[in-house]
């Protein structure tokens, strides 16, 4: 076996990137499904490595081939992952994001108010650089995100319990 | 470069996988990708695309999946393979798909085009 048949640093990095990506997109899947997909990918990468060695390809070609298979499969990985994630996990994620949005809105609003008051007390001397306006903008963004997610969660809840948003019919 | 078989009910990749599995031997994911490359002259199928298709075929009962015994993998010093075997349902699906494909080919294409262009009379 000469040097070109051995997998070099580039190929090892490509394999590491594939393993990391697999860990990421399977993270929210149920334990058994997650374990099976990761084991199947580990087996695939091993077989692929053997195939690359047998074909005597250079390290660069090998790493490109591994990365191409990973990158080209990302849309299918994501769609597969979404079908395996349980509804409860999605709802939990949405609730966490909604609470985070509201928390950001609250903290930023308080800070913006505090700084605006201080600015006002200083006689509004530093007109061009009002930090509080940037904080207020972040607060508004947080509030908008939080509100949108809250509405989405409430609608999902209404749909799953079979009640209309008005609750009368 | 060859042309992958096509079918309406099954995706072309799924049909190609069933065609490969049709000889009745158990195959693992990478072996499918390598066979597709050798048979159809394509590159190795992307991980996500390949395993999603295998998963869907197994979910539909067209392939049966099992993990090979750990001892075999240990003996050969490699990770365990997930093996796929075509089922009777998979074989029937493949036969139906091939029959549909043959039937579609028996209609001459100019006639098919004329039929498509023909106005609908009440």
Tab-separated table of N, CA and C in Angstrom, chain B residues 4-100:
chain	number	residue	atom	x	y	z
B	4	UNK	N	-31.580	4.849	-15.071
B	4	UNK	CA	-32.245	4.195	-13.959
B	4	UNK	C	-33.701	3.893	-14.324
B	5	UNK	N	-34.238	2.745	-13.897
B	5	UNK	CA	-35.632	2.451	-14.181
B	5	UNK	C	-36.561	3.463	-13.513
B	6	UNK	N	-37.720	3.722	-14.125
B	6	UNK	CA	-38.653	4.706	-13.581
B	6	UNK	C	-39.988	4.045	-13.286
B	7	UNK	N	-40.728	4.615	-12.328
B	7	UNK	CA	-42.024	4.062	-11.944
B	7	UNK	C	-42.757	5.147	-11.179
B	8	UNK	N	-44.069	5.201	-11.328
B	8	UNK	CA	-44.821	6.277	-10.696
B	8	UNK	C	-44.940	6.082	-9.184
B	9	UNK	N	-45.293	4.870	-8.758
B	9	UNK	CA	-45.545	4.594	-7.342
B	9	UNK	C	-44.260	4.632	-6.505
B	10	UNK	N	-43.213	4.036	-7.034
B	10	UNK	CA	-41.916	4.031	-6.345
B	10	UNK	C	-41.014	5.083	-6.978
B	11	UNK	N	-40.192	5.696	-6.152
B	11	UNK	CA	-39.215	6.660	-6.690
B	11	UNK	C	-38.162	5.890	-7.491
B	12	UNK	N	-37.528	6.523	-8.474
B	12	UNK	CA	-36.523	5.810	-9.266
B	12	UNK	C	-35.442	5.150	-8.411
B	13	UNK	N	-35.013	5.846	-7.366
B	13	UNK	CA	-33.976	5.280	-6.503
B	13	UNK	C	-34.502	4.033	-5.783
B	14	UNK	N	-35.746	4.102	-5.311
B	14	UNK	CA	-36.325	2.949	-4.598
B	14	UNK	C	-36.448	1.745	-5.533
B	15	UNK	N	-36.862	2.025	-6.749
B	15	UNK	CA	-36.996	0.949	-7.738
B	15	UNK	C	-35.625	0.337	-8.044
B	16	UNK	N	-34.614	1.194	-8.139
B	16	UNK	CA	-33.260	0.710	-8.407
B	16	UNK	C	-32.763	-0.148	-7.248
B	17	UNK	N	-33.086	0.258	-6.024
B	17	UNK	CA	-32.661	-0.525	-4.845
B	17	UNK	C	-33.347	-1.892	-4.850
B	18	UNK	N	-34.646	-1.897	-5.137
B	18	UNK	CA	-35.366	-3.177	-5.180
B	18	UNK	C	-34.801	-4.077	-6.284
B	19	UNK	N	-34.428	-3.474	-7.399
B	19	UNK	CA	-33.852	-4.248	-8.508
B	19	UNK	C	-32.549	-4.907	-8.060
B	20	UNK	N	-31.755	-4.159	-7.314
B	20	UNK	CA	-30.482	-4.695	-6.812
B	20	UNK	C	-30.730	-5.821	-5.797
B	21	UNK	N	-31.755	-5.604	-4.951
B	21	UNK	CA	-32.041	-6.583	-3.893
B	21	UNK	C	-32.754	-7.830	-4.427
B	22	UNK	N	-33.234	-7.750	-5.668
B	22	UNK	CA	-34.091	-8.814	-6.208
B	22	UNK	C	-33.424	-10.182	-6.291
B	23	UNK	N	-32.089	-10.230	-6.277
B	23	UNK	CA	-31.448	-11.556	-6.377
B	23	UNK	C	-31.524	-12.332	-5.061
B	24	UNK	N	-32.094	-11.700	-4.031
B	24	UNK	CA	-32.389	-12.431	-2.801
B	24	UNK	C	-31.264	-12.499	-1.788
B	25	UNK	N	-30.137	-11.830	-2.059
B	25	UNK	CA	-29.071	-11.824	-1.046
B	25	UNK	C	-29.237	-10.591	-0.154
B	26	UNK	N	-28.771	-10.715	1.080
B	26	UNK	CA	-28.859	-9.580	1.997
B	26	UNK	C	-27.789	-8.554	1.633
B	27	UNK	N	-28.189	-7.288	1.638
B	27	UNK	CA	-27.233	-6.236	1.268
B	27	UNK	C	-27.221	-5.160	2.346
B	28	UNK	N	-26.100	-4.471	2.470
B	28	UNK	CA	-26.023	-3.358	3.431
B	28	UNK	C	-25.972	-2.048	2.663
B	29	UNK	N	-26.147	-0.937	3.384
B	29	UNK	CA	-26.284	0.374	2.761
B	29	UNK	C	-25.183	0.717	1.775
B	30	UNK	N	-23.922	0.590	2.197
B	30	UNK	CA	-22.844	0.996	1.290
B	30	UNK	C	-22.774	0.088	0.067
B	31	UNK	N	-23.101	-1.201	0.258
B	31	UNK	CA	-23.078	-2.128	-0.887
B	31	UNK	C	-24.120	-1.681	-1.922
B	32	UNK	N	-25.256	-1.168	-1.452
B	32	UNK	CA	-26.288	-0.659	-2.365
B	32	UNK	C	-25.732	0.531	-3.146
B	33	UNK	N	-25.094	1.463	-2.414
B	33	UNK	CA	-24.531	2.662	-3.062
B	33	UNK	C	-23.480	2.273	-4.100
B	34	UNK	N	-22.621	1.303	-3.745
B	34	UNK	CA	-21.556	0.880	-4.662
B	34	UNK	C	-22.144	0.187	-5.889
B	35	UNK	N	-23.182	-0.627	-5.656
B	35	UNK	CA	-23.819	-1.335	-6.772
B	35	UNK	C	-24.513	-0.348	-7.713
B	36	UNK	N	-25.163	0.672	-7.136
B	36	UNK	CA	-25.813	1.708	-7.958
B	36	UNK	C	-24.766	2.424	-8.819
B	37	UNK	N	-23.635	2.704	-8.190
B	37	UNK	CA	-22.544	3.374	-8.923
B	37	UNK	C	-22.060	2.499	-10.081
B	38	UNK	N	-21.826	1.201	-9.783
B	38	UNK	CA	-21.282	0.312	-10.811
B	38	UNK	C	-22.301	0.016	-11.907
B	39	UNK	N	-23.577	-0.138	-11.497
B	39	UNK	CA	-24.601	-0.549	-12.457
B	39	UNK	C	-25.087	0.604	-13.334
B	40	UNK	N	-25.281	1.779	-12.697
B	40	UNK	CA	-25.876	2.896	-13.441
B	40	UNK	C	-24.871	3.998	-13.772
B	41	UNK	N	-23.634	3.814	-13.357
B	41	UNK	CA	-22.604	4.786	-13.696
B	41	UNK	C	-22.743	6.116	-12.988
B	42	UNK	N	-23.516	6.148	-11.911
B	42	UNK	CA	-23.663	7.391	-11.151
B	42	UNK	C	-22.571	7.442	-10.080
B	43	UNK	N	-22.488	8.561	-9.374
B	43	UNK	CA	-21.579	8.626	-8.227
B	43	UNK	C	-22.212	7.870	-7.067
B	44	UNK	N	-21.489	7.774	-5.961
B	44	UNK	CA	-22.066	7.113	-4.789
B	44	UNK	C	-23.242	7.949	-4.275
B	45	UNK	N	-24.352	7.296	-4.004
B	45	UNK	CA	-25.543	8.007	-3.534
B	45	UNK	C	-25.260	8.684	-2.193
B	46	UNK	N	-25.793	9.893	-2.039
B	46	UNK	CA	-25.583	10.645	-0.792
B	46	UNK	C	-26.130	9.859	0.400
B	47	UNK	N	-25.487	10.021	1.547
B	47	UNK	CA	-25.916	9.284	2.751
B	47	UNK	C	-27.403	9.490	3.030
B	48	UNK	N	-27.786	10.767	3.120
B	48	UNK	CA	-29.168	11.087	3.492
B	48	UNK	C	-30.176	10.486	2.536
B	49	UNK	N	-29.894	10.597	1.235
B	49	UNK	CA	-30.810	10.099	0.206
B	49	UNK	C	-30.917	8.578	0.270
B	50	UNK	N	-29.776	7.915	0.413
B	50	UNK	CA	-29.735	6.451	0.429
B	50	UNK	C	-30.479	5.887	1.638
B	51	UNK	N	-30.150	6.401	2.826
B	51	UNK	CA	-30.733	5.798	4.028
B	51	UNK	C	-32.193	6.193	4.221
B	52	UNK	N	-32.569	7.338	3.683
B	52	UNK	CA	-33.984	7.710	3.724
B	52	UNK	C	-34.789	6.748	2.839
B	53	UNK	N	-34.244	6.429	1.668
B	53	UNK	CA	-34.931	5.510	0.745
B	53	UNK	C	-35.003	4.104	1.344
B	54	UNK	N	-33.895	3.632	1.925
B	54	UNK	CA	-33.895	2.298	2.540
B	54	UNK	C	-34.894	2.237	3.696
B	55	UNK	N	-34.923	3.323	4.463
B	55	UNK	CA	-35.837	3.430	5.603
B	55	UNK	C	-37.287	3.370	5.140
B	56	UNK	N	-37.569	4.080	4.046
B	56	UNK	CA	-38.936	4.129	3.520
B	56	UNK	C	-39.346	2.755	2.974
B	57	UNK	N	-38.434	2.086	2.277
B	57	UNK	CA	-38.746	0.760	1.736
B	57	UNK	C	-38.980	-0.243	2.876
B	58	UNK	N	-38.165	-0.139	3.920
B	58	UNK	CA	-38.346	-1.029	5.075
B	58	UNK	C	-39.660	-0.703	5.779
B	59	UNK	N	-39.960	0.592	5.892
B	59	UNK	CA	-41.216	1.023	6.533
B	59	UNK	C	-42.443	0.548	5.778
B	60	UNK	N	-42.338	0.442	4.470
B	60	UNK	CA	-43.461	-0.028	3.645
B	60	UNK	C	-43.499	-1.552	3.546
B	61	UNK	N	-42.562	-2.207	4.179
B	61	UNK	CA	-42.535	-3.672	4.177
B	61	UNK	C	-41.998	-4.268	2.888
B	62	UNK	N	-41.334	-3.458	2.074
B	62	UNK	CA	-40.800	-3.971	0.807
B	62	UNK	C	-39.396	-4.555	1.007
B	63	UNK	N	-38.741	-4.118	2.073
B	63	UNK	CA	-37.454	-4.689	2.483
B	63	UNK	C	-37.557	-5.054	3.967
B	64	UNK	N	-36.891	-6.132	4.357
B	64	UNK	CA	-36.809	-6.471	5.783
B	64	UNK	C	-35.405	-6.099	6.246
B	65	UNK	N	-35.315	-5.394	7.389
B	65	UNK	CA	-34.003	-4.959	7.873
B	65	UNK	C	-33.658	-5.661	9.182
B	66	UNK	N	-32.381	-5.996	9.321
B	66	UNK	CA	-31.900	-6.561	10.598
B	66	UNK	C	-30.424	-6.218	10.752
B	67	UNK	N	-29.971	-6.168	12.004
B	67	UNK	CA	-28.547	-5.963	12.272
B	67	UNK	C	-27.854	-7.300	12.223
B	68	UNK	N	-26.706	-7.362	11.589
B	68	UNK	CA	-25.973	-8.634	11.547
B	68	UNK	C	-25.471	-8.960	12.963
B	69	UNK	N	-25.238	-10.250	13.260
B	69	UNK	CA	-24.749	-10.600	14.591
B	69	UNK	C	-23.418	-9.889	14.900
B	70	UNK	N	-23.292	-9.446	16.145
B	70	UNK	CA	-22.111	-8.678	16.550
B	70	UNK	C	-20.817	-9.464	16.363
B	71	UNK	N	-20.907	-10.805	16.542
B	71	UNK	CA	-19.683	-11.629	16.465
B	71	UNK	C	-19.043	-11.538	15.079
B	72	UNK	N	-19.883	-11.522	14.056
B	72	UNK	CA	-19.342	-11.481	12.677
B	72	UNK	C	-18.559	-10.188	12.465
B	73	UNK	N	-19.150	-9.070	12.916
B	73	UNK	CA	-18.486	-7.771	12.756
B	73	UNK	C	-17.189	-7.728	13.552
B	74	UNK	N	-17.255	-8.270	14.776
B	74	UNK	CA	-16.051	-8.283	15.634
B	74	UNK	C	-14.936	-9.108	14.996
B	75	UNK	N	-15.340	-10.250	14.461
B	75	UNK	CA	-14.370	-11.137	13.805
B	75	UNK	C	-13.644	-10.420	12.669
B	76	UNK	N	-14.412	-9.626	11.920
B	76	UNK	CA	-13.829	-8.943	10.753
B	76	UNK	C	-13.302	-7.547	11.093
B	77	UNK	N	-13.402	-7.164	12.348
B	77	UNK	CA	-12.850	-5.888	12.809
B	77	UNK	C	-13.468	-4.668	12.146
B	78	UNK	N	-14.794	-4.653	12.081
B	78	UNK	CA	-15.484	-3.503	11.478
B	78	UNK	C	-16.821	-3.276	12.194
B	79	UNK	N	-17.469	-2.115	11.978
B	79	UNK	CA	-18.771	-1.893	12.617
B	79	UNK	C	-19.838	-2.847	12.074
B	80	UNK	N	-20.873	-3.079	12.869
B	80	UNK	CA	-21.955	-3.981	12.417
B	80	UNK	C	-22.679	-3.383	11.225
B	81	UNK	N	-23.088	-4.241	10.323
B	81	UNK	CA	-23.841	-3.793	9.152
B	81	UNK	C	-25.338	-3.986	9.395
B	82	UNK	N	-26.128	-3.085	8.842
B	82	UNK	CA	-27.578	-3.285	8.848
B	82	UNK	C	-27.899	-3.919	7.500
B	83	UNK	N	-28.497	-5.103	7.560
B	83	UNK	CA	-28.718	-5.867	6.331
B	83	UNK	C	-30.162	-5.770	5.861
B	84	UNK	N	-30.333	-5.670	4.567
B	84	UNK	CA	-31.675	-5.551	3.975
B	84	UNK	C	-31.920	-6.729	3.037
B	85	UNK	N	-33.139	-7.268	3.145
B	85	UNK	CA	-33.530	-8.400	2.308
B	85	UNK	C	-34.883	-8.083	1.680
B	86	UNK	N	-35.011	-8.347	0.397
B	86	UNK	CA	-36.287	-8.050	-0.272
B	86	UNK	C	-37.373	-9.002	0.256
B	87	UNK	N	-38.575	-8.471	0.471
B	87	UNK	CA	-39.691	-9.285	0.959
B	87	UNK	C	-40.560	-9.698	-0.235
B	88	UNK	N	-41.565	-10.529	0.031
B	88	UNK	CA	-42.489	-10.911	-1.048
B	88	UNK	C	-43.205	-9.675	-1.576
B	89	UNK	N	-43.587	-8.789	-0.648
B	89	UNK	CA	-44.276	-7.555	-1.061
B	89	UNK	C	-43.356	-6.709	-1.947
B	90	UNK	N	-42.082	-6.673	-1.606
B	90	UNK	CA	-41.109	-5.912	-2.394
B	90	UNK	C	-40.952	-6.509	-3.782
B	91	UNK	N	-40.912	-7.849	-3.833
B	91	UNK	CA	-40.779	-8.531	-5.116
B	91	UNK	C	-42.005	-8.262	-5.998
B	92	UNK	N	-43.200	-8.312	-5.361
B	92	UNK	CA	-44.431	-8.058	-6.120
B	92	UNK	C	-44.460	-6.620	-6.638
B	93	UNK	N	-44.023	-5.679	-5.796
B	93	UNK	CA	-43.982	-4.267	-6.208
B	93	UNK	C	-43.067	-4.089	-7.408
B	94	UNK	N	-41.948	-4.783	-7.358
B	94	UNK	CA	-40.969	-4.674	-8.447
B	94	UNK	C	-41.542	-5.264	-9.742
B	95	UNK	N	-42.205	-6.414	-9.621
B	95	UNK	CA	-42.808	-7.053	-10.806
B	95	UNK	C	-43.868	-6.131	-11.406
B	96	UNK	N	-44.713	-5.550	-10.513
B	96	UNK	CA	-45.775	-4.634	-10.986
B	96	UNK	C	-45.161	-3.418	-11.679
B	97	UNK	N	-44.126	-2.871	-11.065
B	97	UNK	CA	-43.478	-1.675	-11.624
B	97	UNK	C	-42.888	-1.970	-13.000
B	98	UNK	N	-42.250	-3.131	-13.124
B	98	UNK	CA	-41.646	-3.495	-14.406
B	98	UNK	C	-42.717	-3.759	-15.457
B	99	UNK	N	-43.845	-4.370	-15.025
B	99	UNK	CA	-44.944	-4.646	-15.957
B	99	UNK	C	-45.544	-3.341	-16.454
B	100	UNK	N	-45.733	-2.382	-15.548
B	100	UNK	CA	-46.285	-1.069	-15.938
B	100	UNK	C	-45.364	-0.374	-16.925
